[in-house]
mmCIF file of C-alpha atoms in Angstrom:
data_model
loop_
_atom_site.group_PDB
_atom_site.id
_atom_site.type_symbol
_atom_site.label_atom_id
_atom_site.label_comp_id
_atom_site.label_asym_id
_atom_site.label_seq_id
_atom_site.Cartn_x
_atom_site.Cartn_y
_atom_site.Cartn_z
ATOM 1 C CA MET A 1 23.764 -26.147 22.479
ATOM 2 C CA LEU A 2 23.734 -24.293 18.675
ATOM 3 C CA ALA A 3 21.318 -26.768 17.667
ATOM 4 C CA LEU A 4 18.983 -25.342 19.571
ATOM 5 C CA LEU A 5 19.815 -22.226 19.299
ATOM 6 C CA LEU A 6 18.959 -22.632 15.799
ATOM 7 C CA LEU A 7 15.537 -24.622 16.731
ATOM 8 C CA ASP A 8 14.194 -21.815 18.986
ATOM 9 C CA ILE A 9 15.340 -18.667 16.375
ATOM 10 C CA SER A 10 13.492 -20.706 13.643
ATOM 11 C CA THR A 11 10.314 -21.901 15.737
ATOM 12 C CA ALA A 12 9.590 -18.417 17.014
ATOM 13 C CA PHE A 13 9.784 -17.169 13.596
ATOM 14 C CA ALA A 14 7.272 -19.325 11.938
ATOM 15 C CA GLN A 15 5.155 -18.716 14.811
ATOM 16 C CA TYR A 16 5.961 -14.691 13.791
ATOM 17 C CA TRP A 17 5.360 -15.268 10.612
ATOM 18 C CA HIS A 18 1.880 -16.095 10.824
ATOM 19 C CA THR A 19 0.735 -12.558 12.563
ATOM 20 C CA THR A 20 2.671 -11.629 9.434
ATOM 21 C CA THR A 21 0.099 -9.242 7.338
ATOM 22 C CA ARG A 22 -0.375 -9.753 3.546
ATOM 23 C CA LEU A 23 -0.119 -6.178 3.352
ATOM 24 C CA GLU A 24 3.935 -5.957 4.677
ATOM 25 C CA LEU A 25 4.647 -9.286 2.410
ATOM 26 C CA VAL A 26 3.165 -7.555 -1.023
ATOM 27 C CA ALA A 27 5.006 -4.571 0.516
ATOM 28 C CA VAL A 28 8.234 -6.570 1.247
ATOM 29 C CA VAL A 29 8.173 -8.151 -1.945
ATOM 30 C CA THR A 30 7.790 -4.669 -3.854
ATOM 31 C CA GLY A 31 9.575 -2.910 -2.122
ATOM 32 C CA PHE A 32 12.923 -5.510 -3.288
ATOM 33 C CA ALA A 33 11.491 -5.509 -6.717
ATOM 34 C CA CYS A 34 12.687 -1.766 -6.683
ATOM 35 C CA VAL A 35 15.854 -1.391 -5.231
ATOM 36 C CA TRP A 36 16.290 -4.781 -7.738
ATOM 37 C CA LEU A 37 15.682 -2.716 -10.847
ATOM 38 C CA ALA A 38 17.092 0.340 -9.110
ATOM 39 C CA ALA A 39 20.944 -1.551 -8.961
ATOM 40 C CA ARG A 40 19.946 -2.388 -12.129
ATOM 41 C CA GLU A 41 20.048 1.403 -13.775
ATOM 42 C CA SER A 42 16.218 -0.011 -14.791
ATOM 43 C CA ILE A 43 13.389 2.899 -15.003
ATOM 44 C CA TRP A 44 10.539 0.408 -13.804
ATOM 45 C CA ASN A 45 12.507 1.196 -10.898
ATOM 46 C CA PHE A 46 10.402 3.933 -10.014
ATOM 47 C CA PRO A 47 6.647 3.701 -10.770
ATOM 48 C CA VAL A 48 7.216 -0.183 -8.133
ATOM 49 C CA ALA A 49 8.827 2.226 -5.380
ATOM 50 C CA VAL A 50 5.086 4.509 -5.949
ATOM 51 C CA VAL A 51 4.122 1.228 -4.861
ATOM 52 C CA SER A 52 5.746 0.031 -2.223
ATOM 53 C CA CYS A 53 5.918 3.044 -0.800
ATOM 54 C CA LEU A 54 2.135 3.675 -0.467
ATOM 55 C CA LEU A 55 1.726 0.189 1.428
ATOM 56 C CA TYR A 56 4.628 1.269 4.247
ATOM 57 C CA ILE A 57 2.176 3.657 4.662
ATOM 58 C CA PHE A 58 0.252 1.987 6.894
ATOM 59 C CA VAL A 59 2.795 -0.696 7.643
ATOM 60 C CA TYR A 60 4.879 1.967 9.324
ATOM 61 C CA TYR A 61 1.792 3.366 10.809
ATOM 62 C CA GLY A 62 0.507 0.201 12.163
ATOM 63 C CA ALA A 63 3.871 -0.435 14.115
ATOM 64 C CA LYS A 64 3.970 3.506 15.314
ATOM 65 C CA LEU A 65 7.431 4.517 13.125
ATOM 66 C CA TYR A 66 5.696 7.658 12.612
ATOM 67 C CA SER A 67 9.014 9.403 11.093
ATOM 68 C CA ASP A 68 8.753 6.474 8.892
ATOM 69 C CA CYS A 69 5.289 6.730 7.915
ATOM 70 C CA TYR A 70 5.815 10.389 6.606
ATOM 71 C CA LEU A 71 8.905 9.374 4.489
ATOM 72 C CA GLN A 72 7.167 7.099 2.079
ATOM 73 C CA GLY A 73 5.222 10.013 0.985
ATOM 74 C CA LEU A 74 7.902 12.413 0.543
ATOM 75 C CA PHE A 75 9.853 8.859 -1.405
ATOM 76 C CA ILE A 76 6.858 8.777 -3.127
ATOM 77 C CA ALA A 77 7.818 12.587 -4.437
ATOM 78 C CA LEU A 78 10.899 11.690 -5.345
ATOM 79 C CA SER A 79 10.120 8.563 -6.547
ATOM 80 C CA LEU A 80 8.364 10.564 -9.739
ATOM 81 C CA TYR A 81 10.863 13.492 -9.504
ATOM 82 C CA GLY A 82 13.738 11.059 -10.042
ATOM 83 C CA TRP A 83 11.797 9.232 -13.161
ATOM 84 C CA TYR A 84 11.071 12.124 -14.618
ATOM 85 C CA GLU A 85 15.233 13.058 -13.918
ATOM 86 C CA TRP A 86 16.471 9.622 -15.303
ATOM 87 C CA LEU A 87 14.793 9.845 -18.751
ATOM 88 C CA TYR A 88 15.480 13.946 -19.391
ATOM 89 C CA GLY A 89 18.024 14.427 -16.375
ATOM 90 C CA GLY A 90 21.165 14.496 -18.829
ATOM 91 C CA ARG A 91 23.247 16.940 -21.420
ATOM 92 C CA ASP A 92 19.994 18.220 -23.533
ATOM 93 C CA SER A 93 17.367 16.649 -21.888
ATOM 94 C CA THR A 94 18.890 13.179 -22.460
ATOM 95 C CA GLU A 95 19.260 10.198 -20.609
ATOM 96 C CA LEU A 96 21.119 10.242 -17.064
ATOM 97 C CA GLY A 97 24.555 9.303 -16.334
ATOM 98 C CA VAL A 98 26.148 8.649 -13.432
ATOM 99 C CA THR A 99 28.209 10.318 -11.341
ATOM 100 C CA HIS A 100 29.980 11.254 -8.214
ATOM 101 C CA ALA A 101 27.955 13.464 -4.947
ATOM 102 C CA THR A 102 29.623 17.124 -5.418
ATOM 103 C CA GLY A 103 31.128 18.211 -2.167
ATOM 104 C CA ARG A 104 27.981 20.930 -2.004
ATOM 105 C CA GLU A 105 25.863 18.268 -1.767
ATOM 106 C CA TRP A 106 27.787 16.164 0.630
ATOM 107 C CA LEU A 107 28.252 19.529 2.989
ATOM 108 C CA VAL A 108 23.824 20.315 2.222
ATOM 109 C CA SER A 109 23.236 16.453 2.838
ATOM 110 C CA ALA A 110 25.409 16.533 6.030
ATOM 111 C CA PHE A 111 23.691 20.136 7.561
ATOM 112 C CA PHE A 112 20.016 17.872 7.169
ATOM 113 C CA VAL A 113 20.656 14.847 8.005
ATOM 114 C CA VAL A 114 21.992 16.507 11.722
ATOM 115 C CA ASN A 115 19.091 19.203 12.402
ATOM 116 C CA PHE A 116 16.265 16.552 11.117
ATOM 117 C CA THR A 117 17.352 15.005 13.096
ATOM 118 C CA LEU A 118 17.780 16.518 16.073
ATOM 119 C CA GLY A 119 14.658 18.454 15.683
ATOM 120 C CA PHE A 120 12.116 15.925 14.477
ATOM 121 C CA GLY A 121 13.398 13.768 17.412
ATOM 122 C CA TYR A 122 12.768 16.169 19.571
ATOM 123 C CA TYR A 123 9.024 16.417 17.765
ATOM 124 C CA LEU A 124 8.052 13.581 18.431
ATOM 125 C CA HIS A 125 9.621 12.262 22.107
ATOM 126 C CA ARG A 126 7.826 15.384 23.163
ATOM 127 C CA HIS A 127 4.496 15.117 20.863
ATOM 128 C CA THR A 128 3.813 11.688 20.522
ATOM 129 C CA ASP A 129 3.740 8.019 21.062
ATOM 130 C CA ALA A 130 6.603 6.437 18.409
ATOM 131 C CA SER A 131 8.729 4.108 18.750
ATOM 132 C CA LEU A 132 12.636 5.081 19.432
ATOM 133 C CA PRO A 133 12.129 7.940 17.813
ATOM 134 C CA TYR A 134 15.961 9.564 17.469
ATOM 135 C CA LEU A 135 17.345 6.342 16.010
ATOM 136 C CA ASP A 136 13.852 6.753 13.368
ATOM 137 C CA SER A 137 14.599 9.968 12.784
ATOM 138 C CA PHE A 138 18.197 9.962 11.640
ATOM 139 C CA THR A 139 16.689 6.624 9.483
ATOM 140 C CA THR A 140 14.899 8.393 8.190
ATOM 141 C CA ALA A 141 16.961 11.687 7.331
ATOM 142 C CA GLY A 142 19.681 9.618 6.073
ATOM 143 C CA SER A 143 16.898 8.061 3.722
ATOM 144 C CA ILE A 144 15.985 11.216 2.082
ATOM 145 C CA VAL A 145 19.516 11.989 1.398
ATOM 146 C CA ALA A 146 20.086 8.679 -0.696
ATOM 147 C CA GLN A 147 16.959 9.094 -2.445
ATOM 148 C CA TYR A 148 18.053 12.301 -3.541
ATOM 149 C CA LEU A 149 20.988 10.822 -4.679
ATOM 150 C CA LEU A 150 19.945 7.876 -6.446
ATOM 151 C CA THR A 151 17.227 10.296 -8.384
ATOM 152 C CA ARG A 152 20.787 12.307 -9.739
ATOM 153 C CA LYS A 153 22.134 9.425 -10.247
ATOM 154 C CA ARG A 154 24.949 9.678 -8.050
ATOM 155 C CA LEU A 155 27.092 6.951 -6.840
ATOM 156 C CA GLU A 156 27.761 7.845 -3.643
ATOM 157 C CA ASN A 157 24.072 6.926 -2.637
ATOM 158 C CA TRP A 158 24.727 3.129 -1.800
ATOM 159 C CA LEU A 159 26.995 4.119 0.496
ATOM 160 C CA LEU A 160 24.530 5.716 2.476
ATOM 161 C CA TRP A 161 21.739 2.690 2.035
ATOM 162 C CA VAL A 162 24.012 0.683 3.658
ATOM 163 C CA LEU A 163 24.458 2.831 6.441
ATOM 164 C CA VAL A 164 20.706 3.007 6.863
ATOM 165 C CA ASP A 165 20.363 -0.684 6.131
ATOM 166 C CA VAL A 166 22.085 -1.573 9.107
ATOM 167 C CA ILE A 167 20.700 0.575 11.660
ATOM 168 C CA TYR A 168 16.665 -0.826 10.167
ATOM 169 C CA VAL A 169 17.315 -4.154 10.436
ATOM 170 C CA PRO A 170 17.607 -4.554 13.868
ATOM 171 C CA VAL A 171 14.968 -1.480 14.899
ATOM 172 C CA LEU A 172 12.426 -3.504 12.842
ATOM 173 C CA TRP A 173 13.085 -6.924 14.553
ATOM 174 C CA TYR A 174 12.449 -4.424 16.888
ATOM 175 C CA LYS A 175 9.254 -3.630 15.911
ATOM 176 C CA GLU A 176 8.434 -7.798 15.042
ATOM 177 C CA LEU A 177 8.120 -6.359 11.373
ATOM 178 C CA TYR A 178 10.131 -9.643 10.805
ATOM 179 C CA PRO A 179 9.468 -9.735 6.732
ATOM 180 C CA THR A 180 10.448 -6.663 6.433
ATOM 181 C CA SER A 181 13.539 -6.786 8.456
ATOM 182 C CA LEU A 182 14.743 -9.856 6.854
ATOM 183 C CA LEU A 183 14.234 -7.355 3.657
ATOM 184 C CA TYR A 184 16.273 -4.519 4.470
ATOM 185 C CA ALA A 185 18.847 -7.481 5.273
ATOM 186 C CA LEU A 186 18.753 -8.323 1.897
ATOM 187 C CA TYR A 187 18.907 -4.162 0.756
ATOM 188 C CA LEU A 188 22.325 -4.502 2.430
ATOM 189 C CA GLY A 189 23.308 -7.263 -0.431
ATOM 190 C CA LEU A 190 21.585 -5.379 -3.373
ATOM 191 C CA ALA A 191 23.550 -1.833 -2.520
ATOM 192 C CA ALA A 192 26.722 -3.172 -2.620
ATOM 193 C CA TYR A 193 25.876 -3.834 -5.786
ATOM 194 C CA GLY A 194 24.389 -1.102 -6.770
ATOM 195 C CA TYR A 195 27.482 0.169 -5.957
ATOM 196 C CA TRP A 196 29.933 -2.205 -7.287
ATOM 197 C CA GLN A 197 26.891 -2.201 -11.255
ATOM 198 C CA TRP A 198 26.324 1.787 -11.131
ATOM 199 C CA ARG A 199 30.806 2.072 -10.422
ATOM 200 C CA ARG A 200 32.020 -0.064 -13.074
ATOM 201 C CA ASP A 201 29.178 1.668 -15.929
ATOM 202 C CA LEU A 202 30.745 4.943 -14.158
ATOM 203 C CA ARG A 203 34.598 3.659 -15.280
ATOM 204 C CA ALA A 204 33.408 2.711 -18.513
ATOM 205 C CA PRO A 205 34.688 4.677 -21.707
ATOM 206 C CA ALA A 206 31.435 6.120 -23.603
ATOM 207 C CA ALA A 207 30.248 4.885 -26.542
ATOM 208 C CA PRO A 208 31.545 6.905 -29.865
ATOM 209 C CA ALA A 209 29.449 8.963 -31.518
ATOM 210 C CA ILE A 210 27.607 8.126 -34.576
ATOM 211 C CA SER A 211 28.464 10.324 -37.516
#
């Protein structure tokens, strides 16, 4: 029974793979690269993210996931902002270090997620042919918050990405974006790695200044 199930899954995936566009494949590769670079605290995650987001605008539009499509434009803006912040957002315009999210940031984030999900979800439901409008809006809102916390090098951004990725995996599979669904499954592992790596850096003692 298990062998037949695995055979059916592999056969179906092989058929779906042939229908996947090259555009989505390139978006998947660049998307994985930018998250891996972010987990490694590499500044290069931001230019790679810009490229990936540009590609995903077309991918999500074709899948009628309009909220996620619009999200890519905001991600591009946040990536440019984060690029600057990581280089000059620290004390005295120095490199930004890893810190914890503040209570105020959590409060504002929760308010934003709830209102965006209800408001934009209602708009998509009533005025577009969007698939899963409220769930799409929730993952969009969560992604915005997580990306903002990433630009500020807040450790907890990775925990939010875990939550968002858990939802994205089945949603994208349902929409037959199979490589992207698998990518988000890999993102789960990268988010866990990023949290571990950033927490280790946060706990590491600062190097003594050279007089």
